[in-house]
Coordinates of C-alpha atoms in Angstrom, one line a residue:
X1 CA 59.4 73.3 53.5
X2 CA 56.0 72.1 52.6
X3 CA 54.2 73.7 49.8
X4 CA 51.0 75.4 51.0
X5 CA 47.7 74.3 49.5
X6 CA 46.2 77.3 47.8
X7 CA 43.1 75.6 46.5
X8 CA 39.8 77.2 47.4
X9 CA 38.0 74.7 49.7
X10 CA 34.6 76.0 48.4
X11 CA 35.4 75.4 44.8
X12 CA 33.8 72.0 44.6
X13 CA 30.5 73.1 46.3
X14 CA 30.4 76.1 43.9
X15 CA 31.0 73.9 40.9
X16 CA 28.2 71.6 42.0
X17 CA 25.8 74.5 42.6
X18 CA 26.6 75.9 39.2
X19 CA 25.9 72.5 37.5
X20 CA 22.7 72.2 39.5
X21 CA 21.6 75.7 38.3
X22 CA 22.4 74.8 34.7
X23 CA 20.4 71.6 35.0
X24 CA 17.4 73.4 36.4
X25 CA 17.6 76.2 33.8
X26 CA 17.9 74.0 30.8
X27 CA 14.3 72.7 30.8
X28 CA 13.1 76.3 31.1
X29 CA 15.2 77.4 28.2
X30 CA 13.9 74.5 26.1
X31 CA 10.3 75.2 27.0
X32 CA 10.7 78.9 26.2
X33 CA 12.0 78.0 22.8
X34 CA 14.9 80.5 23.2
X35 CA 16.9 80.7 20.0
X36 CA 19.4 83.5 19.9
X37 CA 20.7 82.4 16.6
X38 CA 17.7 83.8 14.8
X39 CA 19.1 87.3 15.4
X40 CA 22.1 86.6 13.3
X41 CA 20.3 85.1 10.3
X42 CA 20.5 87.2 7.1
X43 CA 16.7 87.7 6.8
X44 CA 16.3 88.8 10.5
X45 CA 19.3 91.1 10.3
X46 CA 18.0 92.8 7.2
X47 CA 14.4 93.2 8.6
X48 CA 15.7 94.7 11.8
X49 CA 18.1 97.0 10.0
X50 CA 15.2 98.4 7.8
X51 CA 13.0 98.8 10.8
X52 CA 15.6 100.7 12.8
X53 CA 16.6 102.9 9.9
X54 CA 13.2 104.4 10.0
X55 CA 13.9 105.8 13.4
X56 CA 16.3 108.3 12.1
X57 CA 16.1 111.3 12.2
X58 CA 13.8 111.7 15.2
X59 CA 10.8 113.9 14.6
X60 CA 11.2 117.4 15.8
X61 CA 8.6 119.5 14.0
X62 CA 6.7 122.0 16.2
X63 CA 3.3 120.4 16.0
X64 CA 4.6 117.0 17.0
X65 CA 6.7 118.4 19.8
X66 CA 3.6 120.1 21.3
X67 CA 1.8 116.8 21.1
X68 CA 4.8 115.0 22.7
X69 CA 4.9 117.5 25.6
X70 CA 1.2 117.0 26.3
X71 CA 1.6 113.2 26.2
X72 CA 4.7 113.4 28.5
X73 CA 2.8 115.5 31.1
X74 CA -0.1 113.1 30.9
X75 CA 2.2 110.2 31.5
X76 CA 3.8 111.8 34.5
X77 CA 0.3 112.7 35.8
X78 CA -0.9 109.1 35.4
X79 CA 2.1 107.7 37.2
X80 CA 2.1 110.3 40.0
X81 CA -1.7 110.1 40.6
X82 CA -1.6 106.3 40.6
X83 CA 1.3 106.3 43.1
X84 CA -0.5 108.7 45.4
X85 CA -3.5 106.5 45.5
X86 CA -1.4 103.4 45.9
X87 CA 0.4 105.0 48.9
X88 CA -3.0 105.7 50.6
X89 CA -3.5 101.9 50.6
X90 CA 0.1 100.7 50.9
X91 CA 1.2 102.6 54.1
X92 CA -1.7 101.3 56.4
X93 CA -1.6 97.9 54.7
X94 CA 2.2 97.7 55.3
X95 CA 1.7 98.6 59.0
X96 CA -1.0 96.1 59.4
X97 CA 1.0 93.3 57.7
X98 CA 4.2 94.0 59.6
X99 CA 5.1 92.7 63.1
X100 CA 7.3 95.7 63.7
X101 CA 4.8 97.4 66.1
X102 CA 3.4 94.2 67.5
X103 CA 3.3 94.0 71.3
X104 CA 4.3 90.3 71.1
X105 CA 7.7 91.4 69.6
X106 CA 8.7 93.4 72.7
X107 CA 11.6 92.1 74.7
X108 CA 9.5 91.5 77.8
X109 CA 6.9 90.2 75.9
X110 CA 3.3 90.1 75.6
X111 CA 1.0 87.6 74.1
X112 CA 0.2 88.2 70.5
X113 CA -3.1 90.1 70.2
X114 CA -5.7 88.0 68.5
X115 CA -7.0 90.9 66.5
X116 CA -3.5 91.5 65.2
X117 CA -3.2 88.0 63.9
X118 CA -6.7 88.2 62.6
X119 CA -5.9 91.3 60.5
X120 CA -2.3 90.4 59.4
X121 CA -2.9 87.4 57.2
X122 CA -6.0 88.7 55.3
X123 CA -4.1 92.0 54.6
X124 CA -1.1 90.0 53.3
X125 CA -3.5 87.9 51.2
X126 CA -5.1 91.0 49.8
X127 CA -1.7 92.5 48.9
X128 CA -0.7 89.2 47.2
X129 CA -3.9 89.4 45.1
X130 CA -3.5 93.0 44.2
X131 CA 0.1 92.6 42.9
X132 CA -0.4 89.2 41.3
X133 CA -2.6 90.7 38.5
X134 CA -0.5 92.7 36.0
X135 CA -1.4 96.4 35.8
X136 CA -2.1 96.1 32.0
X137 CA -4.9 93.6 32.9
X138 CA -6.4 96.0 35.4
X139 CA -6.1 98.7 32.7
X140 CA -8.0 96.5 30.2
X141 CA -10.8 96.0 32.8
X142 CA -11.0 99.7 33.7
X143 CA -11.0 100.7 30.1
X144 CA -14.2 98.7 29.7
X145 CA -15.6 100.3 32.8
X146 CA -14.6 104.0 32.6
X147 CA -13.7 104.2 28.9
X148 CA -10.5 105.2 27.1
X149 CA -8.2 107.7 28.7
X150 CA -5.8 108.2 31.6
X151 CA -8.4 107.3 34.4
X152 CA -8.0 103.6 33.6
X153 CA -4.2 103.9 33.9
X154 CA -4.4 105.7 37.2
X155 CA -6.6 103.1 38.8
X156 CA -4.6 100.2 37.4
X157 CA -1.4 101.6 38.8
X158 CA -3.0 102.4 42.1
X159 CA -4.3 98.8 42.6
X160 CA -1.2 96.9 41.4
X161 CA 1.3 99.2 43.1
X162 CA -0.5 99.3 46.4
X163 CA 0.1 95.6 46.7
X164 CA 3.8 95.9 45.7
X165 CA 4.5 98.9 48.0
X166 CA 2.6 97.4 50.9
X167 CA 4.6 94.2 50.8
X168 CA 8.0 95.9 50.6
X169 CA 7.1 98.5 53.2
X170 CA 6.1 95.8 55.7
X171 CA 9.5 94.1 55.1
X172 CA 11.4 97.4 55.5
X173 CA 9.6 98.1 58.8
X174 CA 10.6 94.7 60.1
X175 CA 14.2 94.9 58.8
X176 CA 15.3 98.1 60.5
X177 CA 16.5 98.3 64.1
X178 CA 13.5 97.6 66.3
X179 CA 15.0 98.7 69.6
X180 CA 14.0 102.4 69.5
X181 CA 10.4 101.6 68.7
X182 CA 10.4 98.9 71.4
X183 CA 11.9 101.2 73.9
X184 CA 9.2 103.8 73.2
X185 CA 6.4 101.3 73.6
X186 CA 7.9 99.8 76.8
X187 CA 8.1 103.4 78.2
X188 CA 4.3 103.8 77.6
X189 CA 4.3 105.4 74.2
X190 CA 1.7 104.5 71.6
X191 CA 2.3 102.6 68.4
X192 CA 1.9 105.8 66.3
X193 CA 4.7 107.5 68.3
X194 CA 6.8 104.3 68.1
X195 CA 6.4 104.3 64.3
X196 CA 7.0 108.0 63.8
X197 CA 10.0 108.3 66.1
X198 CA 11.3 104.7 66.3
X199 CA 10.8 103.1 62.9
X200 CA 10.3 105.8 60.3
X201 CA 13.7 107.7 60.9
X202 CA 15.6 104.5 60.4
X203 CA 13.6 103.4 57.4
X204 CA 13.1 106.7 55.7
X205 CA 16.0 106.5 53.2
X206 CA 15.1 103.0 52.1
X207 CA 11.4 103.8 51.9
X208 CA 12.1 106.9 49.8
X209 CA 14.5 105.1 47.5
X210 CA 12.0 102.3 46.8
X211 CA 9.1 104.7 46.4
X212 CA 11.0 106.7 43.8
X213 CA 12.0 103.5 42.0
X214 CA 8.4 102.4 42.0
X215 CA 7.3 105.8 40.6
X216 CA 9.9 105.2 37.8
X217 CA 8.3 101.8 37.2
X218 CA 4.9 103.4 37.2
X219 CA 6.0 105.8 34.4
X220 CA 7.1 102.7 32.4
X221 CA 3.9 100.9 33.2
X222 CA 1.8 103.9 32.1
X223 CA 3.6 103.8 28.8
X224 CA 2.8 100.1 28.4
X225 CA -0.9 100.7 29.4
X226 CA -1.1 103.4 26.7
X227 CA -1.2 100.5 24.2
X228 CA -4.6 99.5 25.6
X229 CA -6.0 103.0 25.5
X230 CA -4.9 104.4 28.8
X231 CA -3.4 107.6 27.4
X232 CA 0.0 109.1 27.7
X233 CA 3.2 108.3 25.8
X234 CA 2.2 104.7 25.2
X235 CA -0.9 105.6 23.3
X236 CA 1.1 108.0 21.2
X237 CA 3.7 105.3 20.5
X238 CA 0.9 103.0 19.4
X239 CA -0.5 105.6 17.0
X240 CA 3.0 106.3 15.6
X241 CA 3.8 102.6 15.1
X242 CA 0.5 102.1 13.3
X243 CA 1.4 105.0 10.9
X244 CA 5.0 103.7 10.5
X245 CA 6.3 107.0 11.8
X246 CA 9.7 105.8 13.1
X247 CA 11.0 109.3 13.7
X248 CA 8.1 110.0 16.1
X249 CA 8.7 106.7 17.9
X250 CA 12.4 107.7 18.3
X251 CA 11.5 111.0 19.8
X252 CA 9.1 109.4 22.2
X253 CA 11.8 106.9 23.3
X254 CA 14.3 109.6 23.8
X255 CA 11.8 111.5 26.0
X256 CA 11.2 108.3 28.0
X257 CA 14.9 107.9 28.5
X258 CA 15.2 111.4 29.8
X259 CA 12.3 110.8 32.2
X260 CA 14.1 107.7 33.6
X261 CA 17.3 109.6 34.0
X262 CA 15.5 112.4 35.9
X263 CA 13.9 109.9 38.2
X264 CA 17.3 108.3 39.0
X265 CA 18.7 111.8 39.7
X266 CA 15.8 112.6 41.9
X267 CA 16.3 109.4 43.9
X268 CA 20.0 110.2 44.4
X269 CA 19.3 113.8 45.5
X270 CA 16.6 112.7 48.0
X271 CA 18.7 109.9 49.5
X272 CA 21.6 112.3 49.9
X273 CA 19.4 114.7 51.9
X274 CA 18.3 111.8 54.2
X275 CA 21.7 110.2 54.8

């Protein structure tokens, strides 16, 4: 009886791909000057230990908690208002950039409309530009224009996230089953009806999940933008770090952790209602 060959026939290609990835990553590691050994040196360990020891116990006096609650609400307001403005741009931009409702995509055809092609590529280029500039850069520009405060953060999130949401929305519209929308358009329905009854029901769960995730990212971004004067928890962290108030920083970080956990819970609940 012959002994069966139990070797994986794909093992050699996988090994070659792994070696290729390592060869490609190595120059990047060298250029980034990554040195993990510095964390284990005696001086670094001592400095980090002293820095982290100042974070305990977290600040919990009544005056600071009132200030923390106000900053938390401001952070949520910045993220939510910025996302609302971003959606006003992202939804129509995603529809314009997507071929999901294009007549040329129908089974029995149709020539691609010239105006559709004329709009699609400029809209995609605009979304690339909007999301290519980090929100903190937009915040710096708006701080110069509208002054310190949450307005700069709201506008920065709206601009950057409109490009991100529009791109992903367009891809989601194209990735779902196109047959219901195509059947509606072939039966004489308009593109709005095809979107509302053919595309949206199939894409709703994925759209909602990604939107809530981006709202969570907007909360984190608003914290970062607070360091450049855009208000919220980030500005309070900056002030606490400048005063070496580690306990206050710890309380803010705990609050931020709770916000992320609540966002994750909200996403799960909403997806459960739609599935």
